[in-house]
JSON list of C-alpha atoms in Angstrom, two decimals:
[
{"chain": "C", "resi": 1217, "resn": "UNK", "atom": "CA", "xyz": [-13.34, 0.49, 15.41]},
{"chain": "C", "resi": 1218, "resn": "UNK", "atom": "CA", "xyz": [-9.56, 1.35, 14.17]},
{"chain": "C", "resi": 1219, "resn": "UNK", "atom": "CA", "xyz": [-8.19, 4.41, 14.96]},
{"chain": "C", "resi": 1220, "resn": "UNK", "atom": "CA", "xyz": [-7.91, 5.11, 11.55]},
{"chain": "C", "resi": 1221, "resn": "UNK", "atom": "CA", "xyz": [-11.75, 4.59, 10.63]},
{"chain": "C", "resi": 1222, "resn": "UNK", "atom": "CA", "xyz": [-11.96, 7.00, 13.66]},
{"chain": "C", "resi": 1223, "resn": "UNK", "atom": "CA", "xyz": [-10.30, 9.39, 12.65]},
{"chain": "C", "resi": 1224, "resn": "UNK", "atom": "CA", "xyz": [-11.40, 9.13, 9.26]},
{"chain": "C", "resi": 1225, "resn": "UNK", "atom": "CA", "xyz": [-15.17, 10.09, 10.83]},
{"chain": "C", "resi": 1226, "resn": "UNK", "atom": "CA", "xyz": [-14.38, 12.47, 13.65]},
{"chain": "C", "resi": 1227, "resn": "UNK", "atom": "CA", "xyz": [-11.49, 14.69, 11.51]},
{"chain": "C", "resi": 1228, "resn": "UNK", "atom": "CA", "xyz": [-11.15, 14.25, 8.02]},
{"chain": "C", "resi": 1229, "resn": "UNK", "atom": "CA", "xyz": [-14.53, 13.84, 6.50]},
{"chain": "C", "resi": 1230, "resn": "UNK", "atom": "CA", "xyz": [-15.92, 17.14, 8.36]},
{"chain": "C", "resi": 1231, "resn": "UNK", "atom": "CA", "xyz": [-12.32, 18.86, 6.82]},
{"chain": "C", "resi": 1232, "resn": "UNK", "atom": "CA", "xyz": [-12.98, 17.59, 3.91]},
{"chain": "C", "resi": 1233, "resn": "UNK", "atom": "CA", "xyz": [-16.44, 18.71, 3.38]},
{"chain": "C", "resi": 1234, "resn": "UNK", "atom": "CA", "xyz": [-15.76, 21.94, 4.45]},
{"chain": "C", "resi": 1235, "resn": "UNK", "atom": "CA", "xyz": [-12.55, 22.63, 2.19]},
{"chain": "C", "resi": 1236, "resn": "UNK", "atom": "CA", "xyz": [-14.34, 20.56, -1.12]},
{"chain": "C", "resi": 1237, "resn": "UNK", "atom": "CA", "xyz": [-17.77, 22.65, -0.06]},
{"chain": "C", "resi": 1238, "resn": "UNK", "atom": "CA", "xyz": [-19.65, 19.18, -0.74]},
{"chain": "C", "resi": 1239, "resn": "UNK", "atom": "CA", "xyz": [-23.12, 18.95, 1.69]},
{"chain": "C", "resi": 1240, "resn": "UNK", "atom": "CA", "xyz": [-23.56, 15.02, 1.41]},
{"chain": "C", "resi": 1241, "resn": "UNK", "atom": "CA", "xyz": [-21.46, 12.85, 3.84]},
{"chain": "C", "resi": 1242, "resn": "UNK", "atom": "CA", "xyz": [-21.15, 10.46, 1.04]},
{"chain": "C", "resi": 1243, "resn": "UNK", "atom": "CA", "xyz": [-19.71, 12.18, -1.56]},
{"chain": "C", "resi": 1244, "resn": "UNK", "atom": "CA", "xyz": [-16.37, 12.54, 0.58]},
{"chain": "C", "resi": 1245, "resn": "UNK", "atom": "CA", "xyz": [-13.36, 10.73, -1.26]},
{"chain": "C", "resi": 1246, "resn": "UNK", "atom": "CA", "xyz": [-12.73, 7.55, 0.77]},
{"chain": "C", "resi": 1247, "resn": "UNK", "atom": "CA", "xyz": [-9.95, 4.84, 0.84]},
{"chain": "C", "resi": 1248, "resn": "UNK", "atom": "CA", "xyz": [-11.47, 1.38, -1.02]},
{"chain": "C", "resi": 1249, "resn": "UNK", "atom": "CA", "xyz": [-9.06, -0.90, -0.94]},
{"chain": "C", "resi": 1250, "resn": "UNK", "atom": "CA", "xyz": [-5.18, -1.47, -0.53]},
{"chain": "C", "resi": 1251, "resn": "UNK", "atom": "CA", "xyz": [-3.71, -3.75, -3.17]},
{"chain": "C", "resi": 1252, "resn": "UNK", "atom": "CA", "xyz": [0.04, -5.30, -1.93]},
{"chain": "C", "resi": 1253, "resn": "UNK", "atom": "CA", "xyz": [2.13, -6.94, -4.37]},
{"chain": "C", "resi": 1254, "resn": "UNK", "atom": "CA", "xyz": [5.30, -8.49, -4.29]},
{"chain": "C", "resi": 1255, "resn": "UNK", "atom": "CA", "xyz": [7.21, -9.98, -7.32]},
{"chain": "C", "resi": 1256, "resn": "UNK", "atom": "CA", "xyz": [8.64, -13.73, -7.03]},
{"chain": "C", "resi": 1257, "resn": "UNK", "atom": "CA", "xyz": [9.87, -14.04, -10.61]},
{"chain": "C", "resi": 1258, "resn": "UNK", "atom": "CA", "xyz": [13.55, -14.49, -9.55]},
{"chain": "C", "resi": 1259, "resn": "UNK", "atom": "CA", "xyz": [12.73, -17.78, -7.19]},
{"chain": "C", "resi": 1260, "resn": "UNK", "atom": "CA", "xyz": [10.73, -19.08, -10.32]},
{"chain": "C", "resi": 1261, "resn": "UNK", "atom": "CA", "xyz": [12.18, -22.87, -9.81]},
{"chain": "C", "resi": 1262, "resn": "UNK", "atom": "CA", "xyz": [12.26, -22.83, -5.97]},
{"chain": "C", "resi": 1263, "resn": "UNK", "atom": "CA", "xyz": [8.66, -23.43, -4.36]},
{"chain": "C", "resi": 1264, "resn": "UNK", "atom": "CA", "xyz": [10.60, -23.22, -0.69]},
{"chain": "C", "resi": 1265, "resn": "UNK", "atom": "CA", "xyz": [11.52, -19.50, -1.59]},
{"chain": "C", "resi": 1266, "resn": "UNK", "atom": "CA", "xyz": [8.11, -19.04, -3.13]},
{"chain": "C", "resi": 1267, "resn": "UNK", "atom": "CA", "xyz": [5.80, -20.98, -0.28]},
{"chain": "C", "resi": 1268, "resn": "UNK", "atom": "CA", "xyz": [8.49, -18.40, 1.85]},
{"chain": "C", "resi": 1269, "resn": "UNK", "atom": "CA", "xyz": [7.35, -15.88, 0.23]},
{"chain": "C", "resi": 1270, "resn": "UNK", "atom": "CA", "xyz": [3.46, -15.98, 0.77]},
{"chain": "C", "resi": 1271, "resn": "UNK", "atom": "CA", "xyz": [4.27, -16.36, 4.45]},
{"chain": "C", "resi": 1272, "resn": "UNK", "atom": "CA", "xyz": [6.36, -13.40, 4.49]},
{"chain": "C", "resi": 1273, "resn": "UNK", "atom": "CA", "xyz": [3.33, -11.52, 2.95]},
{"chain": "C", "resi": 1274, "resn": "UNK", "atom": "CA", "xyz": [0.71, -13.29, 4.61]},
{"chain": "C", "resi": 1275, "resn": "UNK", "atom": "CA", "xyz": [2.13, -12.00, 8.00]},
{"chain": "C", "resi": 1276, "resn": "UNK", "atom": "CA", "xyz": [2.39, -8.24, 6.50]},
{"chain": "C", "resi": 1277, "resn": "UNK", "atom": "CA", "xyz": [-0.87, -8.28, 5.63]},
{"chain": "C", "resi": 1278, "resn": "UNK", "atom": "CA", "xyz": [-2.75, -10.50, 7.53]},
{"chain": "C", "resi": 1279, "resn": "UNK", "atom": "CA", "xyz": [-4.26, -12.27, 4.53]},
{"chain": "C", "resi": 1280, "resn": "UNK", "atom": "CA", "xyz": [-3.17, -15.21, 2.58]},
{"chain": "C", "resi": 1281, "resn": "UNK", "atom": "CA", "xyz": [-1.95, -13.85, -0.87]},
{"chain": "C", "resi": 1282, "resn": "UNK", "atom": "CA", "xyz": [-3.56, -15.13, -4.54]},
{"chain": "C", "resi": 1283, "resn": "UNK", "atom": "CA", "xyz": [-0.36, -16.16, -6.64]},
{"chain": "C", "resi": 1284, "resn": "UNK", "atom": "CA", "xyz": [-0.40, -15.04, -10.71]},
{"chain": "C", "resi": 1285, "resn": "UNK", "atom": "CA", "xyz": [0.39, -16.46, -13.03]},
{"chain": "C", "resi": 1286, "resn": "UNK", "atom": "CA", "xyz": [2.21, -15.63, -16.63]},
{"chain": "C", "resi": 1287, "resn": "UNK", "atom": "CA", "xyz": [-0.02, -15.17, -19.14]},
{"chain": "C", "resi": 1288, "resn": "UNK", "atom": "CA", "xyz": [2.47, -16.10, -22.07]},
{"chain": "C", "resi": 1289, "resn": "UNK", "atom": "CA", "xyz": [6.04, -17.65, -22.67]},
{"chain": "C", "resi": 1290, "resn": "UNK", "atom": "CA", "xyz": [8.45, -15.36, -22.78]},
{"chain": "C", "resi": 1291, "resn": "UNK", "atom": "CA", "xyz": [11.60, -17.34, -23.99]},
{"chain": "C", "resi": 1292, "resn": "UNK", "atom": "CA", "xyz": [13.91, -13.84, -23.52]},
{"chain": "C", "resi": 1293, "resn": "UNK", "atom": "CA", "xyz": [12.70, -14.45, -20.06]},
{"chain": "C", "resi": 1294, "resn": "UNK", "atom": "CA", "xyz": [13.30, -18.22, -19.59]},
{"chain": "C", "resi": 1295, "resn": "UNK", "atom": "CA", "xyz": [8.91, -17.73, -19.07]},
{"chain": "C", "resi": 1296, "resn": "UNK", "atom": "CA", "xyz": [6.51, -20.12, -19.56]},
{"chain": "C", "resi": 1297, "resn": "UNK", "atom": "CA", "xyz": [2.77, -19.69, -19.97]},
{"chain": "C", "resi": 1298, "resn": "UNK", "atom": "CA", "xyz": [1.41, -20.48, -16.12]},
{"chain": "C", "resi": 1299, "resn": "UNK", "atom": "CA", "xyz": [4.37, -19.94, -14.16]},
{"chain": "C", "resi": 1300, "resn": "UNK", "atom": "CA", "xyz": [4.35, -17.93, -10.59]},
{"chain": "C", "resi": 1301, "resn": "UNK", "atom": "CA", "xyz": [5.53, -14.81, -10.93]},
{"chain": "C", "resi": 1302, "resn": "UNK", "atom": "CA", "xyz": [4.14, -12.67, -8.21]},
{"chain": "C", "resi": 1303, "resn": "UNK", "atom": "CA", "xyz": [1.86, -12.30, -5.25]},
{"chain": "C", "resi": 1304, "resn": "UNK", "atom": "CA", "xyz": [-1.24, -9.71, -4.50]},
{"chain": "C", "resi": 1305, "resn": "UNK", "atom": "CA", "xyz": [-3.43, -9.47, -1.70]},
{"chain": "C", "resi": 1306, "resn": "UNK", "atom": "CA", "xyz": [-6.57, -7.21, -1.84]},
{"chain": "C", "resi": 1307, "resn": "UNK", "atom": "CA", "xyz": [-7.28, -5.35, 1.51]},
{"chain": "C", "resi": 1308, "resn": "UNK", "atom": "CA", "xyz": [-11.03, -3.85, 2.58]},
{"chain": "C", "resi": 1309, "resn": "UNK", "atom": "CA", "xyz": [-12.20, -3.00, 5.85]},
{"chain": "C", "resi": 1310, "resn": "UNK", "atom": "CA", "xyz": [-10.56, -3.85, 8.75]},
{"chain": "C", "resi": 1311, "resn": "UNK", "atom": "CA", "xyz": [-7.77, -4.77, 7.48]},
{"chain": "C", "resi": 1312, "resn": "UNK", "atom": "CA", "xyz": [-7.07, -2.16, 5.20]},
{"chain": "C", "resi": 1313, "resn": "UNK", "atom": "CA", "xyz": [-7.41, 0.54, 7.92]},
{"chain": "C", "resi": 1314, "resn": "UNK", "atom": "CA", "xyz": [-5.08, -1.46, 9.96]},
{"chain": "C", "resi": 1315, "resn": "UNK", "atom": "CA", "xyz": [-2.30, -1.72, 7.48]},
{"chain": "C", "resi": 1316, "resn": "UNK", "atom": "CA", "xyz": [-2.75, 1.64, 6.22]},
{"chain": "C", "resi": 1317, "resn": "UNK", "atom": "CA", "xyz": [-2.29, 3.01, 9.98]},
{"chain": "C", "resi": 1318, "resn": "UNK", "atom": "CA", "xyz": [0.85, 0.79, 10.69]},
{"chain": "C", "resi": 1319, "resn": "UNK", "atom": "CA", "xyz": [2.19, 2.21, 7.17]},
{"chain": "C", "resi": 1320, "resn": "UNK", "atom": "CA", "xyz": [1.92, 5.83, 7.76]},
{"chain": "C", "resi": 1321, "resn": "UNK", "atom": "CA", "xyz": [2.99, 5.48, 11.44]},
{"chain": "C", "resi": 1322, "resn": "UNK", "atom": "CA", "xyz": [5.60, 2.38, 12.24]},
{"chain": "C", "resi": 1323, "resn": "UNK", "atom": "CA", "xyz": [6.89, 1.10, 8.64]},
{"chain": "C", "resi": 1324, "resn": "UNK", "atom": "CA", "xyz": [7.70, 4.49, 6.52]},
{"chain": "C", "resi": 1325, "resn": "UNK", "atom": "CA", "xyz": [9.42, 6.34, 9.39]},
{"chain": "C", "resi": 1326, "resn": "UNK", "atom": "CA", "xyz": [11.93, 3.32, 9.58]},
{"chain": "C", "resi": 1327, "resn": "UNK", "atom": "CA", "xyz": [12.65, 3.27, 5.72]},
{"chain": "C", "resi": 1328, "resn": "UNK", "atom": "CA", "xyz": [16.30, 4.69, 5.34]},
{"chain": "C", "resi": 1329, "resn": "UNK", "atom": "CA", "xyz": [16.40, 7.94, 3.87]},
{"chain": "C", "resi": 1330, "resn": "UNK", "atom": "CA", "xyz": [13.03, 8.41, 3.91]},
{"chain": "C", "resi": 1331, "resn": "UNK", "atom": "CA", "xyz": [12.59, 11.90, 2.86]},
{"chain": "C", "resi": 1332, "resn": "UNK", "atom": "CA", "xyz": [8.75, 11.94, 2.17]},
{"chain": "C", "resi": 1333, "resn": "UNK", "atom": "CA", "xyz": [5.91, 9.95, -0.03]},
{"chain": "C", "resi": 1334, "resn": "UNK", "atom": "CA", "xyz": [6.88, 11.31, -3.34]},
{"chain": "C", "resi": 1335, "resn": "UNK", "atom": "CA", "xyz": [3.42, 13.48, -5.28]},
{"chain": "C", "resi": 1336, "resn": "UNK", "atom": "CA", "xyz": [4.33, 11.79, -8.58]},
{"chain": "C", "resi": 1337, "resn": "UNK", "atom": "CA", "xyz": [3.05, 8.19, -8.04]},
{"chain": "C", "resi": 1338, "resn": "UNK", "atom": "CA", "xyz": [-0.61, 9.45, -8.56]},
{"chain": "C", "resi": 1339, "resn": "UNK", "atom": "CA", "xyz": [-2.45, 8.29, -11.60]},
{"chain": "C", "resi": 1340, "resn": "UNK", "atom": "CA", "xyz": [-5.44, 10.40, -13.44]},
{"chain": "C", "resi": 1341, "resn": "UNK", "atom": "CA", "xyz": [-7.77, 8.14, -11.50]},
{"chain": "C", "resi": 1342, "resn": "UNK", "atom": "CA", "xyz": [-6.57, 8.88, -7.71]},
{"chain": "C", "resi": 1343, "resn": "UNK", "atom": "CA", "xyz": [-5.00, 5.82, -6.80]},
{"chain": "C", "resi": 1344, "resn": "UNK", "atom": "CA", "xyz": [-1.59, 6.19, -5.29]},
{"chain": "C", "resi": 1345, "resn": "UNK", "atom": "CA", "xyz": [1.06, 3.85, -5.89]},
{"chain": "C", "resi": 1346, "resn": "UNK", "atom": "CA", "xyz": [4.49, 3.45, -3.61]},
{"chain": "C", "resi": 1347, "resn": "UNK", "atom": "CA", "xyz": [6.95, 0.90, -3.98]},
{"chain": "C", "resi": 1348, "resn": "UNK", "atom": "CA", "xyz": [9.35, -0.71, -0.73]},
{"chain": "C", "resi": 1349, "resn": "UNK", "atom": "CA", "xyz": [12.53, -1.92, -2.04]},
{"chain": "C", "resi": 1350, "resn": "UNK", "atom": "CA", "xyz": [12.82, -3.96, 1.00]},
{"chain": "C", "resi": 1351, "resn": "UNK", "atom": "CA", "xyz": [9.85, -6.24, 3.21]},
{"chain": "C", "resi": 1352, "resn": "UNK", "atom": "CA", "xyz": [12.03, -5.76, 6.44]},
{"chain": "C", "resi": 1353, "resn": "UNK", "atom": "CA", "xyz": [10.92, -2.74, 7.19]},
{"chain": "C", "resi": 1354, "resn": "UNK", "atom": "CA", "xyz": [8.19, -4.33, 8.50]},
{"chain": "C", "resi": 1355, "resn": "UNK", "atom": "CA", "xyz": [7.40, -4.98, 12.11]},
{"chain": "C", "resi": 1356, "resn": "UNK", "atom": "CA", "xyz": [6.17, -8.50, 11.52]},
{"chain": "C", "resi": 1357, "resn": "UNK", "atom": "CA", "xyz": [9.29, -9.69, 9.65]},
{"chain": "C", "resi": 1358, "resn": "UNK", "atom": "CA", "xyz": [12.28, -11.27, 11.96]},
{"chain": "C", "resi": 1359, "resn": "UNK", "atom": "CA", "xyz": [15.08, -10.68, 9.60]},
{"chain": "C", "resi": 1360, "resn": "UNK", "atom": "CA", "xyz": [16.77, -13.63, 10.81]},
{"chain": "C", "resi": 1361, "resn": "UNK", "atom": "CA", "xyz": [14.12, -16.25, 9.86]},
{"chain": "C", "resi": 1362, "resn": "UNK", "atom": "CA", "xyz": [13.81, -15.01, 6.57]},
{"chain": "C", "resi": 1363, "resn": "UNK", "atom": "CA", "xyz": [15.45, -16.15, 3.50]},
{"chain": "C", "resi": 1364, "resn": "UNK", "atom": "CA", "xyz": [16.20, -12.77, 1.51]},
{"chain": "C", "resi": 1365, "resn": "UNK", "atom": "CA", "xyz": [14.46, -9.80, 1.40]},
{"chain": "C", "resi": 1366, "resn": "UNK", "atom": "CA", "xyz": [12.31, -8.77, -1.10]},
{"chain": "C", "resi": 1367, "resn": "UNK", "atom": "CA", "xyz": [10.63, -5.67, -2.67]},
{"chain": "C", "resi": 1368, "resn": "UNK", "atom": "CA", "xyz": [7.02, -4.64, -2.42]},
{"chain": "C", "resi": 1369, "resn": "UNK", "atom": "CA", "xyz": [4.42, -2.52, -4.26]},
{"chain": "C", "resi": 1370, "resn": "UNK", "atom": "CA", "xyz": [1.40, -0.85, -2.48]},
{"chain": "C", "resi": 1371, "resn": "UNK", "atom": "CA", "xyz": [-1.82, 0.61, -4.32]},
{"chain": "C", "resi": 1372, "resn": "UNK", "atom": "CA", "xyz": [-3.78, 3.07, -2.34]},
{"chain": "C", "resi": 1373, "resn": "UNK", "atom": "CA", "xyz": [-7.19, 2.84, -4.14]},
{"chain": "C", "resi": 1374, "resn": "UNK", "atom": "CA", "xyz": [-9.88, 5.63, -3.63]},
{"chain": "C", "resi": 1375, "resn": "UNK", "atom": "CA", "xyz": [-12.88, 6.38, -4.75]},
{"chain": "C", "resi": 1376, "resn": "UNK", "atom": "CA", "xyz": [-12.27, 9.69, -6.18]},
{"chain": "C", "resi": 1377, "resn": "UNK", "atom": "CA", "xyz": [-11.08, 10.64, -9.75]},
{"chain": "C", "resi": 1378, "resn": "UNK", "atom": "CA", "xyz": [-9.29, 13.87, -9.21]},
{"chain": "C", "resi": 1379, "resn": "UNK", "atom": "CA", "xyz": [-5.57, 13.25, -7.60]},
{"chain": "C", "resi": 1380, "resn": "UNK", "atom": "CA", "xyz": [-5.97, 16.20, -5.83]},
{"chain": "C", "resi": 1381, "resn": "UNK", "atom": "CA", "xyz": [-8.75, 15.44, -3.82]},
{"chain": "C", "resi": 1382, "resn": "UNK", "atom": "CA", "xyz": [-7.18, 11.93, -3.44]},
{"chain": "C", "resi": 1383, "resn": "UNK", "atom": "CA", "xyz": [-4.05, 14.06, -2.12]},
{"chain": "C", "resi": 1384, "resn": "UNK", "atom": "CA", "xyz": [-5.63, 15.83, 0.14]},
{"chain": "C", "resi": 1385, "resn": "UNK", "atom": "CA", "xyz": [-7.75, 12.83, 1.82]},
{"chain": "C", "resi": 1386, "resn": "UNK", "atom": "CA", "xyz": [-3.86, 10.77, 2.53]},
{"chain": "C", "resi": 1387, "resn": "UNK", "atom": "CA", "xyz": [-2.73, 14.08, 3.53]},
{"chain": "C", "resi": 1388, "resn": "UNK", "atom": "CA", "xyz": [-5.86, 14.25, 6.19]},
{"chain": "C", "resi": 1389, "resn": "UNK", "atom": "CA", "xyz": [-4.96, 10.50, 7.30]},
{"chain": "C", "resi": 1390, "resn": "UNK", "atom": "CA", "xyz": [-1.27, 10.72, 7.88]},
{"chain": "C", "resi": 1391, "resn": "UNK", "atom": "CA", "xyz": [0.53, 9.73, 4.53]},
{"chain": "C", "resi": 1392, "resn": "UNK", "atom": "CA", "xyz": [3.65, 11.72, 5.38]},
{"chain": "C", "resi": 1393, "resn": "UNK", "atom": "CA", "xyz": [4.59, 13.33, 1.56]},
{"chain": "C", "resi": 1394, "resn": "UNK", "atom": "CA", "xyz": [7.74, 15.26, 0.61]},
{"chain": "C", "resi": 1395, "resn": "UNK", "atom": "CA", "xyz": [7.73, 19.28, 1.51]},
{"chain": "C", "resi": 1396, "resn": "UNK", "atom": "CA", "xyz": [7.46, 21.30, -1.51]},
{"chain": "C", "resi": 1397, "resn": "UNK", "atom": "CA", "xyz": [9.83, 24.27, -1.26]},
{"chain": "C", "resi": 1398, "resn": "UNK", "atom": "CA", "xyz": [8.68, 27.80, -2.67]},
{"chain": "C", "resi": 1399, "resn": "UNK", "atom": "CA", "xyz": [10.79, 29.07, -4.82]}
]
């Protein structure tokens, strides 16, 4: 078992229950799945930089990445219909927990400037959303074998509705958000 999972059972479902006075184990708000995607739309010609690329997220995450795919030309965009233009990898289970853990602990304390998860990147259904302008951050990645760096996006989904409940459960496992000052 993950020492997040653990956590998650021992700590923060019991806290949870209590402060959201709910009497069913199951009704506690739980993580379901991590979506990671990173945007190859600028090495559109090069499959090198793009077969690159789904290594470079493959090791983050552990999990080979789907590629999509443009849904229409674009000619503004130099686009065609079926062209590469990002990378997503769904995580559950295991894996999830895992990533999640290394990053709340190891990859967001080593982001430069980081001053806190900001509270705005929740949407009305309780999925958070963060963005890393750089992959490097990442334990996995040897900056030196790598040909550039590139930005990722991270979807926290849950299975609760209300953002505040969904606050309060990333709060319980570690997500480390900005302070609000009182005024």
């Amino acid at each position: 078992m993950s020492r997040l999972k653990k956590k998650y059972q021992e700590k923060v479902v019991p806290q949870l229950m209590k402060e959201l006075k709910l009497k069913n184990k199951m009704a506690v708000p739980k993580v379901v799945k991590i979506v990671v995607g990173m945007g190859i739309v600028a090495d559109k010609g090069n499959q090198e930089a793009i077969k690159e690329a789904k290594k470079v997220l493959a090791s983050i995450t552990g999990q080979k990445p789907l590629a999509c795919r443009a849904k229409k030309s674009i000619s503004g965009f130099s686009l065609r219909a079926g062209d590469p233009i990002g990378l997503k990898v769904t995580l559950r289970g295991e894996r999830r927990d895992s990533f999640l853990d290394k990053l709340f602990n190891i990859v967001l304390p080593q982001v430069k400037d980081f001053r806190g998860l900001s509270l705005k990147s929740f949407d009305n259904g309780g999925n958070y959303t963060l963005g890393l302008k750089e992959n490097i951050v990442f334990p996995e990645i040897e900056y030196d074998k790598i040909d550039r760096s590139r930005g990722l996006e991270i979807t926290i989904v849950t299975n609760s509705k209300d953002s505040e409940k969904a606050k309060r459960l990333l709060e319980l496992l570690g997500a480390p958000f900005e302070r609000q000052l009182n005024s």
